[in-house]
Amino acid sequence: FGIRALLIVTITLSPATATAWSEKDATGEDVYPPLWDLAPENLLDFLVKGNKIVINAWNYQERLGVYKNLLSSSAKYFTAFGSQNFANILWGLPLQHGWQFRTGRLADPSGETSCGYEGGDLLCISVRSWWSCMNYYLAVIPFLGAVDAGLFGQLPYEVEILPPEERTADFCYSVADCRSRIPKLMDDWKAYFQVNNFPFFFHIFPATVSSFKVDDALRLMWKAHVASIAYALPKFQDSLKDLSDPEASFGEDWANGVDFIAATHFSTDLLTTNNFQDFLPQRMLTEEDDLPSISDFSPQQNRVLLSLRALHKANQLTG
């Protein structure tokens, strides 16, 4: 009960926050991930080479385009819940990716390359970044699962993801490749997108859709989300050493916290995710940062970081 109460306190959104989001939207301030308008809107907007759609998932704009195509292709299943696709529960994925980009978490943490830095290649996603490697399993794998499920219809070309310059064995690059290496994880994401393709789901009877149908979608989405993190976490454990101790702890706390957020079937639509992300740190944590008294973080941000750490410690202590 204590952990559940702590989680509810952490993720409950105040009316003031919702009002702030509405004001932000009304004033034209962008509520979308950075560079959203510039991301490829159609799969054929990516490079087509040798009868393949080739996607560079190590470029922020192209990885964002993967999300944009997922959102646009699944929009028709959420029309009963409002205009502009705001109710689509896949918004949590690109918004998280945008937060990682905006806060410098996709850049090379070693500083040995210019990947991800202004004055260098700002749109570069570093394979040395723990955050970017973890995010691959919440971007490329859902996308390939959707391709496998037929979300994009009959594509005229196969889809191929370009490998990074390092650690190529830690990733897969096509539907066939991923199905051979991580079949269970691919099945989890495919299951979510297959449900969205069933005619009875959001599509034929939108006027009679009830909350439990949305809850079914959230359950499947969070199941796949948690499975992605569980698979990637041990694989990239060594990348945490390149982060400051507070940042590495926060990364592990966040990965652990997702299990609890998932258990509540937290809605990851555009509004709710934007509200929640106001409580996340707006920069990388440094060795000087000491919870719960990080001076340039809001009291709410300090409280969320402390709550995530407490959840993680409780999880470790209880096994």
C-alpha positions as protocol buffer text, in pm:
chain_id: "A"
residue {
  index: 1
  type: PHE
  ca { x: 0 y: 0 z: 0 }
}
residue {
  index: 2
  type: GLY
  ca { x: 284 y: 241 z: 85 }
}
residue {
  index: 3
  type: ILE
  ca { x: 449 y: 199 z: -257 }
}
residue {
  index: 4
  type: ARG
  ca { x: 117 y: 236 z: -436 }
}
residue {
  index: 5
  type: ALA
  ca { x: 37 y: 552 z: -242 }
}
residue {
  index: 6
  type: LEU
  ca { x: 383 y: 692 z: -316 }
}
residue {
  index: 7
  type: LEU
  ca { x: 336 y: 624 z: -685 }
}
residue {
  index: 8
  type: ILE
  ca { x: -6 y: 789 z: -691 }
}
residue {
  index: 9
  type: VAL
  ca { x: 136 y: 1100 z: -522 }
}
residue {
  index: 10
  type: THR
  ca { x: 422 y: 1103 z: -771 }
}
residue {
  index: 11
  type: ILE
  ca { x: 219 y: 1079 z: -1091 }
}
residue {
  index: 12
  type: THR
  ca { x: -105 y: 1252 z: -996 }
}
residue {
  index: 13
  type: LEU
  ca { x: -142 y: 1567 z: -1203 }
}
residue {
  index: 14
  type: SER
  ca { x: -276 y: 1880 z: -1040 }
}
residue {
  index: 15
  type: PRO
  ca { x: -545 y: 2101 z: -1199 }
}
residue {
  index: 16
  type: ALA
  ca { x: -287 y: 2380 z: -1206 }
}
residue {
  index: 17
  type: THR
  ca { x: -58 y: 2169 z: -1421 }
}
residue {
  index: 18
  type: ALA
  ca { x: -339 y: 2084 z: -1662 }
}
residue {
  index: 19
  type: THR
  ca { x: -427 y: 2454 z: -1683 }
}
residue {
  index: 20
  type: ALA
  ca { x: -63 y: 2537 z: -1754 }
}
residue {
  index: 21
  type: TRP
  ca { x: -59 y: 2285 z: -2038 }
}
residue {
  index: 22
  type: SER
  ca { x: -379 y: 2433 z: -2183 }
}
residue {
  index: 23
  type: GLU
  ca { x: -229 y: 2782 z: -2164 }
}
residue {
  index: 24
  type: LYS
  ca { x: 89 y: 2656 z: -2330 }
}
residue {
  index: 25
  type: ASP
  ca { x: -119 y: 2506 z: -2610 }
}
residue {
  index: 26
  type: ALA
  ca { x: -333 y: 2819 z: -2644 }
}
residue {
  index: 27
  type: THR
  ca { x: -30 y: 3047 z: -2674 }
}
residue {
  index: 28
  type: GLY
  ca { x: 112 y: 2832 z: -2953 }
}
residue {
  index: 29
  type: GLU
  ca { x: 406 y: 2702 z: -2751 }
}
residue {
  index: 30
  type: ASP
  ca { x: 503 y: 2367 z: -2897 }
}
residue {
  index: 31
  type: VAL
  ca { x: 371 y: 2066 z: -2707 }
}
residue {
  index: 32
  type: TYR
  ca { x: 526 y: 1825 z: -2955 }
}
residue {
  index: 33
  type: PRO
  ca { x: 878 y: 1679 z: -2942 }
}
residue {
  index: 34
  type: PRO
  ca { x: 1153 y: 1907 z: -3078 }
}
residue {
  index: 35
  type: LEU
  ca { x: 1163 y: 1914 z: -3462 }
}
residue {
  index: 36
  type: TRP
  ca { x: 839 y: 1716 z: -3488 }
}
residue {
  index: 37
  type: ASP
  ca { x: 730 y: 1912 z: -3798 }
}
residue {
  index: 38
  type: LEU
  ca { x: 1056 y: 1823 z: -3976 }
}
residue {
  index: 39
  type: ALA
  ca { x: 1039 y: 1448 z: -3911 }
}
residue {
  index: 40
  type: PRO
  ca { x: 945 y: 1222 z: -4206 }
}
residue {
  index: 41
  type: GLU
  ca { x: 566 y: 1189 z: -4226 }
}
residue {
  index: 42
  type: ASN
  ca { x: 552 y: 889 z: -4459 }
}
residue {
  index: 43
  type: LEU
  ca { x: 764 y: 575 z: -4480 }
}
residue {
  index: 44
  type: LEU
  ca { x: 848 y: 665 z: -4839 }
}
residue {
  index: 45
  type: ASP
  ca { x: 995 y: 995 z: -4714 }
}
residue {
  index: 46
  type: PHE
  ca { x: 1289 y: 791 z: -4583 }
}
residue {
  index: 47
  type: LEU
  ca { x: 1571 y: 688 z: -4817 }
}
residue {
  index: 48
  type: VAL
  ca { x: 1460 y: 418 z: -5061 }
}
residue {
  index: 49
  type: LYS
  ca { x: 1758 y: 220 z: -5185 }
}
residue {
  index: 50
  type: GLY
  ca { x: 1782 y: -121 z: -5351 }
}
residue {
  index: 51
  type: ASN
  ca { x: 1411 y: -197 z: -5298 }
}
residue {
  index: 52
  type: LYS
  ca { x: 1442 y: -118 z: -4928 }
}
residue {
  index: 53
  type: ILE
  ca { x: 1323 y: 168 z: -4707 }
}
residue {
  index: 54
  type: VAL
  ca { x: 1642 y: 254 z: -4520 }
}
residue {
  index: 55
  type: ILE
  ca { x: 1610 y: 430 z: -4185 }
}
residue {
  index: 56
  type: ASN
  ca { x: 1898 y: 578 z: -3987 }
}
residue {
  index: 57
  type: ALA
  ca { x: 1776 y: 527 z: -3631 }
}
residue {
  index: 58
  type: TRP
  ca { x: 2095 y: 696 z: -3506 }
}
residue {
  index: 59
  type: ASN
  ca { x: 1973 y: 1031 z: -3632 }
}
residue {
  index: 60
  type: TYR
  ca { x: 1724 y: 1206 z: -3403 }
}
residue {
  index: 61
  type: GLN
  ca { x: 1505 y: 1335 z: -3685 }
}
residue {
  index: 62
  type: GLU
  ca { x: 1478 y: 991 z: -3848 }
}
residue {
  index: 63
  type: ARG
  ca { x: 1409 y: 807 z: -3522 }
}
residue {
  index: 64
  type: LEU
  ca { x: 1145 y: 1072 z: -3454 }
}
residue {
  index: 65
  type: GLY
  ca { x: 1005 y: 995 z: -3799 }
}
residue {
  index: 66
  type: VAL
  ca { x: 960 y: 633 z: -3696 }
}
residue {
  index: 67
  type: TYR
  ca { x: 737 y: 752 z: -3412 }
}
residue {
  index: 68
  type: LYS
  ca { x: 554 y: 999 z: -3637 }
}
residue {
  index: 69
  type: ASN
  ca { x: 461 y: 720 z: -3876 }
}
residue {
  index: 70
  type: LEU
  ca { x: 340 y: 503 z: -3587 }
}
residue {
  index: 71
  type: LEU
  ca { x: 122 y: 789 z: -3460 }
}
residue {
  index: 72
  type: SER
  ca { x: -25 y: 879 z: -3797 }
}
residue {
  index: 73
  type: SER
  ca { x: -94 y: 519 z: -3899 }
}
residue {
  index: 74
  type: SER
  ca { x: -275 y: 441 z: -3573 }
}
residue {
  index: 75
  type: ALA
  ca { x: -465 y: 773 z: -3556 }
}
residue {
  index: 76
  type: LYS
  ca { x: -786 y: 629 z: -3704 }
}
residue {
  index: 77
  type: TYR
  ca { x: -836 y: 407 z: -3398 }
}
residue {
  index: 78
  type: PHE
  ca { x: -850 y: 705 z: -3164 }
}
residue {
  index: 79
  type: THR
  ca { x: -1085 y: 940 z: -3352 }
}
residue {
  index: 80
  type: ALA
  ca { x: -1366 y: 862 z: -3106 }
}
residue {
  index: 81
  type: PHE
  ca { x: -1163 y: 1026 z: -2830 }
}
residue {
  index: 82
  type: GLY
  ca { x: -1102 y: 1368 z: -2981 }
}
residue {
  index: 83
  type: SER
  ca { x: -941 y: 1550 z: -3270 }
}
residue {
  index: 84
  type: GLN
  ca { x: -577 y: 1585 z: -3378 }
}
residue {
  index: 85
  type: ASN
  ca { x: -485 y: 1237 z: -3249 }
}
residue {
  index: 86
  type: PHE
  ca { x: -415 y: 1379 z: -2901 }
}
residue {
  index: 87
  type: ALA
  ca { x: -573 y: 1073 z: -2734 }
}
residue {
  index: 88
  type: ASN
  ca { x: -337 y: 825 z: -2902 }
}
residue {
  index: 89
  type: ILE
  ca { x: -160 y: 638 z: -2623 }
}
residue {
  index: 90
  type: LEU
  ca { x: 158 y: 605 z: -2829 }
}
residue {
  index: 91
  type: TRP
  ca { x: 242 y: 972 z: -2761 }
}
residue {
  index: 92
  type: GLY
  ca { x: 442 y: 872 z: -2454 }
}
residue {
  index: 93
  type: LEU
  ca { x: 715 y: 721 z: -2674 }
}
residue {
  index: 94
  type: PRO
  ca { x: 807 y: 1020 z: -2895 }
}
residue {
  index: 95
  type: LEU
  ca { x: 758 y: 1265 z: -2609 }
}
residue {
  index: 96
  type: GLN
  ca { x: 1008 y: 1069 z: -2399 }
}
residue {
  index: 97
  type: HIS
  ca { x: 1246 y: 1064 z: -2694 }
}
residue {
  index: 98
  type: GLY
  ca { x: 1204 y: 1441 z: -2733 }
}
residue {
  index: 99
  type: TRP
  ca { x: 1275 y: 1494 z: -2362 }
}
residue {
  index: 100
  type: GLN
  ca { x: 1592 y: 1285 z: -2393 }
}
residue {
  index: 101
  type: PHE
  ca { x: 1705 y: 1492 z: -2693 }
}
residue {
  index: 102
  type: ARG
  ca { x: 1620 y: 1826 z: -2532 }
}
residue {
  index: 103
  type: THR
  ca { x: 1806 y: 1741 z: -2211 }
}
residue {
  index: 104
  type: GLY
  ca { x: 2122 y: 1614 z: -2384 }
}
residue {
  index: 105
  type: ARG
  ca { x: 2071 y: 1251 z: -2289 }
}
residue {
  index: 106
  type: LEU
  ca { x: 2118 y: 1119 z: -2644 }
}
residue {
  index: 107
  type: ALA
  ca { x: 2464 y: 1275 z: -2685 }
}
residue {
  index: 108
  type: ASP
  ca { x: 2797 y: 1094 z: -2637 }
}
residue {
  index: 109
  type: PRO
  ca { x: 2843 y: 1107 z: -2257 }
}
residue {
  index: 110
  type: SER
  ca { x: 3218 y: 1048 z: -2289 }
}
residue {
  index: 111
  type: GLY
  ca { x: 3261 y: 1370 z: -2485 }
}
residue {
  index: 112
  type: GLU
  ca { x: 3507 y: 1189 z: -2710 }
}
residue {
  index: 113
  type: THR
  ca { x: 3295 y: 1259 z: -3019 }
}
residue {
  index: 114
  type: SER
  ca { x: 3078 y: 1553 z: -3126 }
}
residue {
  index: 115
  type: CYS
  ca { x: 2774 y: 1326 z: -3156 }
}
residue {
  index: 116
  type: GLY
  ca { x: 2469 y: 1502 z: -3015 }
}
residue {
  index: 117
  type: TYR
  ca { x: 2637 y: 1833 z: -2936 }
}
residue {
  index: 118
  type: GLU
  ca { x: 2584 y: 2184 z: -3070 }
}
residue {
  index: 119
  type: GLY
  ca { x: 2881 y: 2277 z: -3283 }
}
residue {
  index: 120
  type: GLY
  ca { x: 2908 y: 1910 z: -3382 }
}
residue {
  index: 121
  type: ASP
  ca { x: 2637 y: 1680 z: -3511 }
}
residue {
  index: 122
  type: LEU
  ca { x: 2342 y: 1789 z: -3299 }
}
residue {
  index: 123
  type: LEU
  ca { x: 2101 y: 1536 z: -3452 }
}
residue {
  index: 124
  type: CYS
  ca { x: 2338 y: 1245 z: -3397 }
}
residue {
  index: 125
  type: ILE
  ca { x: 2219 y: 982 z: -3148 }
}
residue {
  index: 126
  type: SER
  ca { x: 2519 y: 826 z: -2977 }
}
residue {
  index: 127
  type: VAL
  ca { x: 2541 y: 449 z: -2939 }
}
residue {
  index: 128
  type: ARG
  ca { x: 2755 y: 528 z: -2632 }
}
residue {
  index: 129
  type: SER
  ca { x: 2454 y: 685 z: -2461 }
}
residue {
  index: 130
  type: TRP
  ca { x: 2271 y: 454 z: -2220 }
}
residue {
  index: 131
  type: TRP
  ca { x: 1950 y: 647 z: -2282 }
}
residue {
  index: 132
  type: SER
  ca { x: 1970 y: 619 z: -2661 }
}
residue {
  index: 133
  type: CYS
  ca { x: 2042 y: 246 z: -2654 }
}
residue {
  index: 134
  type: MET
  ca { x: 1754 y: 182 z: -2416 }
}
residue {
  index: 135
  type: ASN
  ca { x: 1530 y: 399 z: -2634 }
}
residue {
  index: 136
  type: TYR
  ca { x: 1615 y: 190 z: -2943 }
}
residue {
  index: 137
  type: TYR
  ca { x: 1411 y: -90 z: -2787 }
}
residue {
  index: 138
  type: LEU
  ca { x: 1120 y: 152 z: -2741 }
}
residue {
  index: 139
  type: ALA
  ca { x: 1141 y: 297 z: -3091 }
}
residue {
  index: 140
  type: VAL
  ca { x: 1273 y: 56 z: -3353 }
}
residue {
  index: 141
  type: ILE
  ca { x: 1129 y: -260 z: -3196 }
}
residue {
  index: 142
  type: PRO
  ca { x: 773 y: -121 z: -3160 }
}
residue {
  index: 143
  type: PHE
  ca { x: 802 y: 9 z: -3516 }
}
residue {
  index: 144
  type: LEU
  ca { x: 915 y: -325 z: -3661 }
}
residue {
  index: 145
  type: GLY
  ca { x: 646 y: -497 z: -3455 }
}
residue {
  index: 146
  type: ALA
  ca { x: 393 y: -267 z: -3620 }
}
residue {
  index: 147
  type: VAL
  ca { x: 535 y: -345 z: -3965 }
}
residue {
  index: 148
  type: ASP
  ca { x: 505 y: -715 z: -3884 }
}
residue {
  index: 149
  type: ALA
  ca { x: 146 y: -665 z: -3767 }
}
residue {
  index: 150
  type: GLY
  ca { x: 49 y: -492 z: -4092 }
}
residue {
  index: 151
  type: LEU
  ca { x: -20 y: -149 z: -3942 }
}
residue {
  index: 152
  type: PHE
  ca { x: 122 y: 19 z: -4254 }
}
residue {
  index: 153
  type: GLY
  ca { x: -58 y: -210 z: -4496 }
}
residue {
  index: 154
  type: GLN
  ca { x: 121 y: -384 z: -4780 }
}
residue {
  index: 155
  type: LEU
  ca { x: 453 y: -199 z: -4812 }
}
residue {
  index: 156
  type: PRO
  ca { x: 617 y: -192 z: -5157 }
}
residue {
  index: 157
  type: TYR
  ca { x: 960 y: -234 z: -4999 }
}
residue {
  index: 158
  type: GLU
  ca { x: 1122 y: -409 z: -4705 }
}
residue {
  index: 159
  type: VAL
  ca { x: 1229 y: -194 z: -4412 }
}
residue {
  index: 160
  type: GLU
  ca { x: 1592 y: -191 z: -4302 }
}
residue {
  index: 161
  type: ILE
  ca { x: 1745 y: -6 z: -4008 }
}
residue {
  index: 162
  type: LEU
  ca { x: 2104 y: 114 z: -4042 }
}
residue {
  index: 163
  type: PRO
  ca { x: 2343 y: -22 z: -3775 }
}
residue {
  index: 164
  type: PRO
  ca { x: 2545 y: 210 z: -3549 }
}
residue {
  index: 165
  type: GLU
  ca { x: 2922 y: 244 z: -3580 }
}
residue {
  index: 166
  type: GLU
  ca { x: 2978 y: 43 z: -3260 }
}
residue {
  index: 167
  type: ARG
  ca { x: 2799 y: -235 z: -3071 }
}
residue {
  index: 168
  type: THR
  ca { x: 2625 y: -365 z: -3382 }
}
residue {
  index: 169
  type: ALA
  ca { x: 2558 y: -704 z: -3220 }
}
residue {
  index: 170
  type: ASP
  ca { x: 2342 y: -539 z: -2952 }
}
residue {
  index: 171
  type: PHE
  ca { x: 2066 y: -446 z: -3197 }
}
residue {
  index: 172
  type: CYS
  ca { x: 1856 y: -599 z: -3473 }
}
residue {
  index: 173
  type: TYR
  ca { x: 1774 y: -428 z: -3801 }
}
residue {
  index: 174
  type: SER
  ca { x: 1472 y: -575 z: -3981 }
}
residue {
  index: 175
  type: VAL
  ca { x: 1153 y: -766 z: -3907 }
}
residue {
  index: 176
  type: ALA
  ca { x: 1317 y: -1098 z: -3998 }
}
residue {
  index: 177
  type: ASP
  ca { x: 1635 y: -1018 z: -3805 }
}
residue {
  index: 178
  type: CYS
  ca { x: 1447 y: -912 z: -3492 }
}
residue {
  index: 179
  type: ARG
  ca { x: 1208 y: -1206 z: -3511 }
}
residue {
  index: 180
  type: SER
  ca { x: 1507 y: -1443 z: -3516 }
}
residue {
  index: 181
  type: ARG
  ca { x: 1683 y: -1271 z: -3224 }
}
residue {
  index: 182
  type: ILE
  ca { x: 1405 y: -1145 z: -2996 }
}
residue {
  index: 183
  type: PRO
  ca { x: 1086 y: -1329 z: -3098 }
}
residue {
  index: 184
  type: LYS
  ca { x: 907 y: -1285 z: -2765 }
}
residue {
  index: 185
  type: LEU
  ca { x: 964 y: -909 z: -2758 }
}
residue {
  index: 186
  type: MET
  ca { x: 855 y: -876 z: -3120 }
}
residue {
  index: 187
  type: ASP
  ca { x: 542 y: -1077 z: -3039 }
}
residue {
  index: 188
  type: ASP
  ca { x: 457 y: -843 z: -2749 }
}
residue {
  index: 189
  type: TRP
  ca { x: 467 y: -535 z: -2973 }
}
residue {
  index: 190
  type: LYS
  ca { x: 298 y: -713 z: -3260 }
}
residue {
  index: 191
  type: ALA
  ca { x: 14 y: -810 z: -3026 }
}
residue {
  index: 192
  type: TYR
  ca { x: -51 y: -446 z: -2941 }
}
residue {
  index: 193
  type: PHE
  ca { x: -67 y: -338 z: -3304 }
}
residue {
  index: 194
  type: GLN
  ca { x: -272 y: -640 z: -3408 }
}
residue {
  index: 195
  type: VAL
  ca { x: -537 y: -553 z: -3150 }
}
residue {
  index: 196
  type: ASN
  ca { x: -549 y: -203 z: -3296 }
}
residue {
  index: 197
  type: ASN
  ca { x: -623 y: -360 z: -3634 }
}
residue {
  index: 198
  type: PHE
  ca { x: -921 y: -562 z: -3514 }
}
residue {
  index: 199
  type: PRO
  ca { x: -1239 y: -396 z: -3649 }
}
residue {
  index: 200
  type: PHE
  ca { x: -1412 y: -402 z: -3312 }
}
residue {
  index: 201
  type: PHE
  ca { x: -1135 y: -202 z: -3151 }
}
residue {
  index: 202
  type: PHE
  ca { x: -1211 y: 173 z: -3168 }
}
residue {
  index: 203
  type: HIS
  ca { x: -1313 y: 146 z: -3533 }
}
residue {
  index: 204
  type: ILE
  ca { x: -1661 y: 25 z: -3621 }
}
residue {
  index: 205
  type: PHE
  ca { x: -1846 y: 124 z: -3304 }
}
residue {
  index: 206
  type: PRO
  ca { x: -1669 y: 440 z: -3183 }
}
residue {
  index: 207
  type: ALA
  ca { x: -1983 y: 571 z: -3015 }
}
residue {
  index: 208
  type: THR
  ca { x: -2001 y: 266 z: -2789 }
}
residue {
  index: 209
  type: VAL
  ca { x: -1633 y: 241 z: -2699 }
}
residue {
  index: 210
  type: SER
  ca { x: -1598 y: 219 z: -2324 }
}
residue {
  index: 211
  type: SER
  ca { x: -1306 y: 282 z: -2093 }
}
residue {
  index: 212
  type: PHE
  ca { x: -1223 y: -86 z: -2053 }
}
residue {
  index: 213
  type: LYS
  ca { x: -1136 y: -101 z: -2426 }
}
residue {
  index: 214
  type: VAL
  ca { x: -882 y: 175 z: -2375 }
}
residue {
  index: 215
  type: ASP
  ca { x: -759 y: -9 z: -2069 }
}
residue {
  index: 216
  type: ASP
  ca { x: -709 y: -321 z: -2279 }
}
residue {
  index: 217
  type: ALA
  ca { x: -493 y: -122 z: -2518 }
}
residue {
  index: 218
  type: LEU
  ca { x: -295 y: 31 z: -2230 }
}
residue {
  index: 219
  type: ARG
  ca { x: -241 y: -313 z: -2078 }
}
residue {
  index: 220
  type: LEU
  ca { x: -93 y: -451 z: -2400 }
}
residue {
  index: 221
  type: MET
  ca { x: 112 y: -140 z: -2468 }
}
residue {
  index: 222
  type: TRP
  ca { x: 259 y: -132 z: -2117 }
}
residue {
  index: 223
  type: LYS
  ca { x: 328 y: -506 z: -2127 }
}
residue {
  index: 224
  type: ALA
  ca { x: 541 y: -457 z: -2438 }
}
residue {
  index: 225
  type: HIS
  ca { x: 698 y: -140 z: -2296 }
}
residue {
  index: 226
  type: VAL
  ca { x: 807 y: -314 z: -1976 }
}
residue {
  index: 227
  type: ALA
  ca { x: 935 y: -614 z: -2177 }
}
residue {
  index: 228
  type: SER
  ca { x: 1151 y: -382 z: -2390 }
}
residue {
  index: 229
  type: ILE
  ca { x: 1310 y: -228 z: -2082 }
}
residue {
  index: 230
  type: ALA
  ca { x: 1359 y: -564 z: -1912 }
}
residue {
  index: 231
  type: TYR
  ca { x: 1540 y: -697 z: -2218 }
}
residue {
  index: 232
  type: ALA
  ca { x: 1758 y: -389 z: -2277 }
}
residue {
  index: 233
  type: LEU
  ca { x: 1850 y: -308 z: -1916 }
}
residue {
  index: 234
  type: PRO
  ca { x: 2110 y: -585 z: -1858 }
}
residue {
  index: 235
  type: LYS
  ca { x: 2239 y: -548 z: -2215 }
}
residue {
  index: 236
  type: PHE
  ca { x: 2344 y: -186 z: -2161 }
}
residue {
  index: 237
  type: GLN
  ca { x: 2441 y: -199 z: -1795 }
}
residue {
  index: 238
  type: ASP
  ca { x: 2801 y: -123 z: -1888 }
}
residue {
  index: 239
  type: SER
  ca { x: 2697 y: 209 z: -2049 }
}
residue {
  index: 240
  type: LEU
  ca { x: 2593 y: 348 z: -1711 }
}
residue {
  index: 241
  type: LYS
  ca { x: 2959 y: 386 z: -1615 }
}
residue {
  index: 242
  type: ASP
  ca { x: 2991 y: 676 z: -1861 }
}
residue {
  index: 243
  type: LEU
  ca { x: 2730 y: 875 z: -1667 }
}
residue {
  index: 244
  type: SER
  ca { x: 2769 y: 1064 z: -1342 }
}
residue {
  index: 245
  type: ASP
  ca { x: 2668 y: 860 z: -1039 }
}
residue {
  index: 246
  type: PRO
  ca { x: 2348 y: 1064 z: -984 }
}
residue {
  index: 247
  type: GLU
  ca { x: 2252 y: 1035 z: -1354 }
}
residue {
  index: 248
  type: ALA
  ca { x: 2323 y: 661 z: -1363 }
}
residue {
  index: 249
  type: SER
  ca { x: 2114 y: 615 z: -1047 }
}
residue {
  index: 250
  type: PHE
  ca { x: 1832 y: 819 z: -1197 }
}
residue {
  index: 251
  type: GLY
  ca { x: 1841 y: 607 z: -1515 }
}
residue {
  index: 252
  type: GLU
  ca { x: 1808 y: 286 z: -1316 }
}
residue {
  index: 253
  type: ASP
  ca { x: 1544 y: 443 z: -1088 }
}
residue {
  index: 254
  type: TRP
  ca { x: 1346 y: 550 z: -1394 }
}
residue {
  index: 255
  type: ALA
  ca { x: 1369 y: 207 z: -1558 }
}
residue {
  index: 256
  type: ASN
  ca { x: 1248 y: 49 z: -1233 }
}
residue {
  index: 257
  type: GLY
  ca { x: 975 y: 309 z: -1187 }
}
residue {
  index: 258
  type: VAL
  ca { x: 825 y: 228 z: -1525 }
}
residue {
  index: 259
  type: ASP
  ca { x: 718 y: -111 z: -1384 }
}
residue {
  index: 260
  type: PHE
  ca { x: 505 y: 66 z: -1125 }
}
residue {
  index: 261
  type: ILE
  ca { x: 368 y: 325 z: -1369 }
}
residue {
  index: 262
  type: ALA
  ca { x: 281 y: 42 z: -1609 }
}
residue {
  index: 263
  type: ALA
  ca { x: 92 y: -142 z: -1333 }
}
residue {
  index: 264
  type: THR
  ca { x: -148 y: 154 z: -1304 }
}
residue {
  index: 265
  type: HIS
  ca { x: -213 y: 149 z: -1683 }
}
residue {
  index: 266
  type: PHE
  ca { x: -106 y: 514 z: -1684 }
}
residue {
  index: 267
  type: SER
  ca { x: -246 y: 686 z: -1992 }
}
residue {
  index: 268
  type: THR
  ca { x: 29 y: 805 z: -2226 }
}
residue {
  index: 269
  type: ASP
  ca { x: -179 y: 1038 z: -2442 }
}
residue {
  index: 270
  type: LEU
  ca { x: -37 y: 1376 z: -2546 }
}
residue {
  index: 271
  type: LEU
  ca { x: -189 y: 1583 z: -2265 }
}
residue {
  index: 272
  type: THR
  ca { x: -111 y: 1346 z: -1978 }
}
residue {
  index: 273
  type: THR
  ca { x: 244 y: 1272 z: -2091 }
}
residue {
  index: 274
  type: ASN
  ca { x: 324 y: 1642 z: -2137 }
}
residue {
  index: 275
  type: ASN
  ca { x: 195 y: 1714 z: -1788 }
}
residue {
  index: 276
  type: PHE
  ca { x: 399 y: 1434 z: -1636 }
}
residue {
  index: 277
  type: GLN
  ca { x: 720 y: 1529 z: -1816 }
}
residue {
  index: 278
  type: ASP
  ca { x: 714 y: 1872 z: -1653 }
}
residue {
  index: 279
  type: PHE
  ca { x: 821 y: 1683 z: -1340 }
}
residue {
  index: 280
  type: LEU
  ca { x: 1127 y: 1523 z: -1501 }
}
residue {
  index: 281
  type: PRO
  ca { x: 1477 y: 1677 z: -1479 }
}
residue {
  index: 282
  type: GLN
  ca { x: 1542 y: 1932 z: -1753 }
}
residue {
  index: 283
  type: ARG
  ca { x: 1914 y: 1849 z: -1772 }
}
residue {
  index: 284
  type: MET
  ca { x: 2158 y: 1567 z: -1704 }
}
residue {
  index: 285
  type: LEU
  ca { x: 2239 y: 1514 z: -1337 }
}
residue {
  index: 286
  type: THR
  ca { x: 2594 y: 1590 z: -1223 }
}
residue {
  index: 287
  type: GLU
  ca { x: 2810 y: 1475 z: -934 }
}
residue {
  index: 288
  type: GLU
  ca { x: 2716 y: 1795 z: -747 }
}
residue {
  index: 289
  type: ASP
  ca { x: 2344 y: 1717 z: -751 }
}
residue {
  index: 290
  type: ASP
  ca { x: 2216 y: 1602 z: -412 }
}
residue {
  index: 291
  type: LEU
  ca { x: 1857 y: 1494 z: -363 }
}
residue {
  index: 292
  type: PRO
  ca { x: 1619 y: 1636 z: -259 }
}
residue {
  index: 293
  type: SER
  ca { x: 1789 y: 1977 z: -274 }
}
residue {
  index: 294
  type: ILE
  ca { x: 1887 y: 2033 z: -638 }
}
residue {
  index: 295
  type: SER
  ca { x: 1861 y: 2411 z: -651 }
}
residue {
  index: 296
  type: ASP
  ca { x: 1770 y: 2460 z: -1017 }
}
residue {
  index: 297
  type: PHE
  ca { x: 1503 y: 2188 z: -1008 }
}
residue {
  index: 298
  type: SER
  ca { x: 1148 y: 2261 z: -897 }
}
residue {
  index: 299
  type: PRO
  ca { x: 1023 y: 2110 z: -569 }
}
residue {
  index: 300
  type: GLN
  ca { x: 808 y: 1874 z: -778 }
}
residue {
  index: 301
  type: GLN
  ca { x: 1109 y: 1760 z: -982 }
}
residue {
  index: 302
  type: ASN
  ca { x: 1309 y: 1696 z: -666 }
}
residue {
  index: 303
  type: ARG
  ca { x: 1014 y: 1507 z: -519 }
}
residue {
  index: 304
  type: VAL
  ca { x: 971 y: 1286 z: -828 }
}
residue {
  index: 305
  type: LEU
  ca { x: 1341 y: 1197 z: -834 }
}
residue {
  index: 306
  type: LEU
  ca { x: 1331 y: 1114 z: -464 }
}
residue {
  index: 307
  type: SER
  ca { x: 1012 y: 907 z: -508 }
}
residue {
  index: 308
  type: LEU
  ca { x: 1163 y: 709 z: -795 }
}
residue {
  index: 309
  type: ARG
  ca { x: 1471 y: 637 z: -585 }
}
residue {
  index: 310
  type: ALA
  ca { x: 1255 y: 525 z: -292 }
}
residue {
  index: 311
  type: LEU
  ca { x: 1057 y: 293 z: -521 }
}
residue {
  index: 312
  type: HIS
  ca { x: 1377 y: 142 z: -655 }
}
residue {
  index: 313
  type: LYS
  ca { x: 1525 y: 87 z: -309 }
}
residue {
  index: 314
  type: ALA
  ca { x: 1201 y: -65 z: -183 }
}
residue {
  index: 315
  type: ASN
  ca { x: 1198 y: -297 z: -483 }
}
residue {
  index: 316
  type: GLN
  ca { x: 1555 y: -406 z: -414 }
}
residue {
  index: 317
  type: LEU
  ca { x: 1493 y: -460 z: -43 }
}
residue {
  index: 318
  type: THR
  ca { x: 1181 y: -667 z: -101 }
}
residue {
  index: 319
  type: GLY
  ca { x: 1327 y: -862 z: -393 }
}
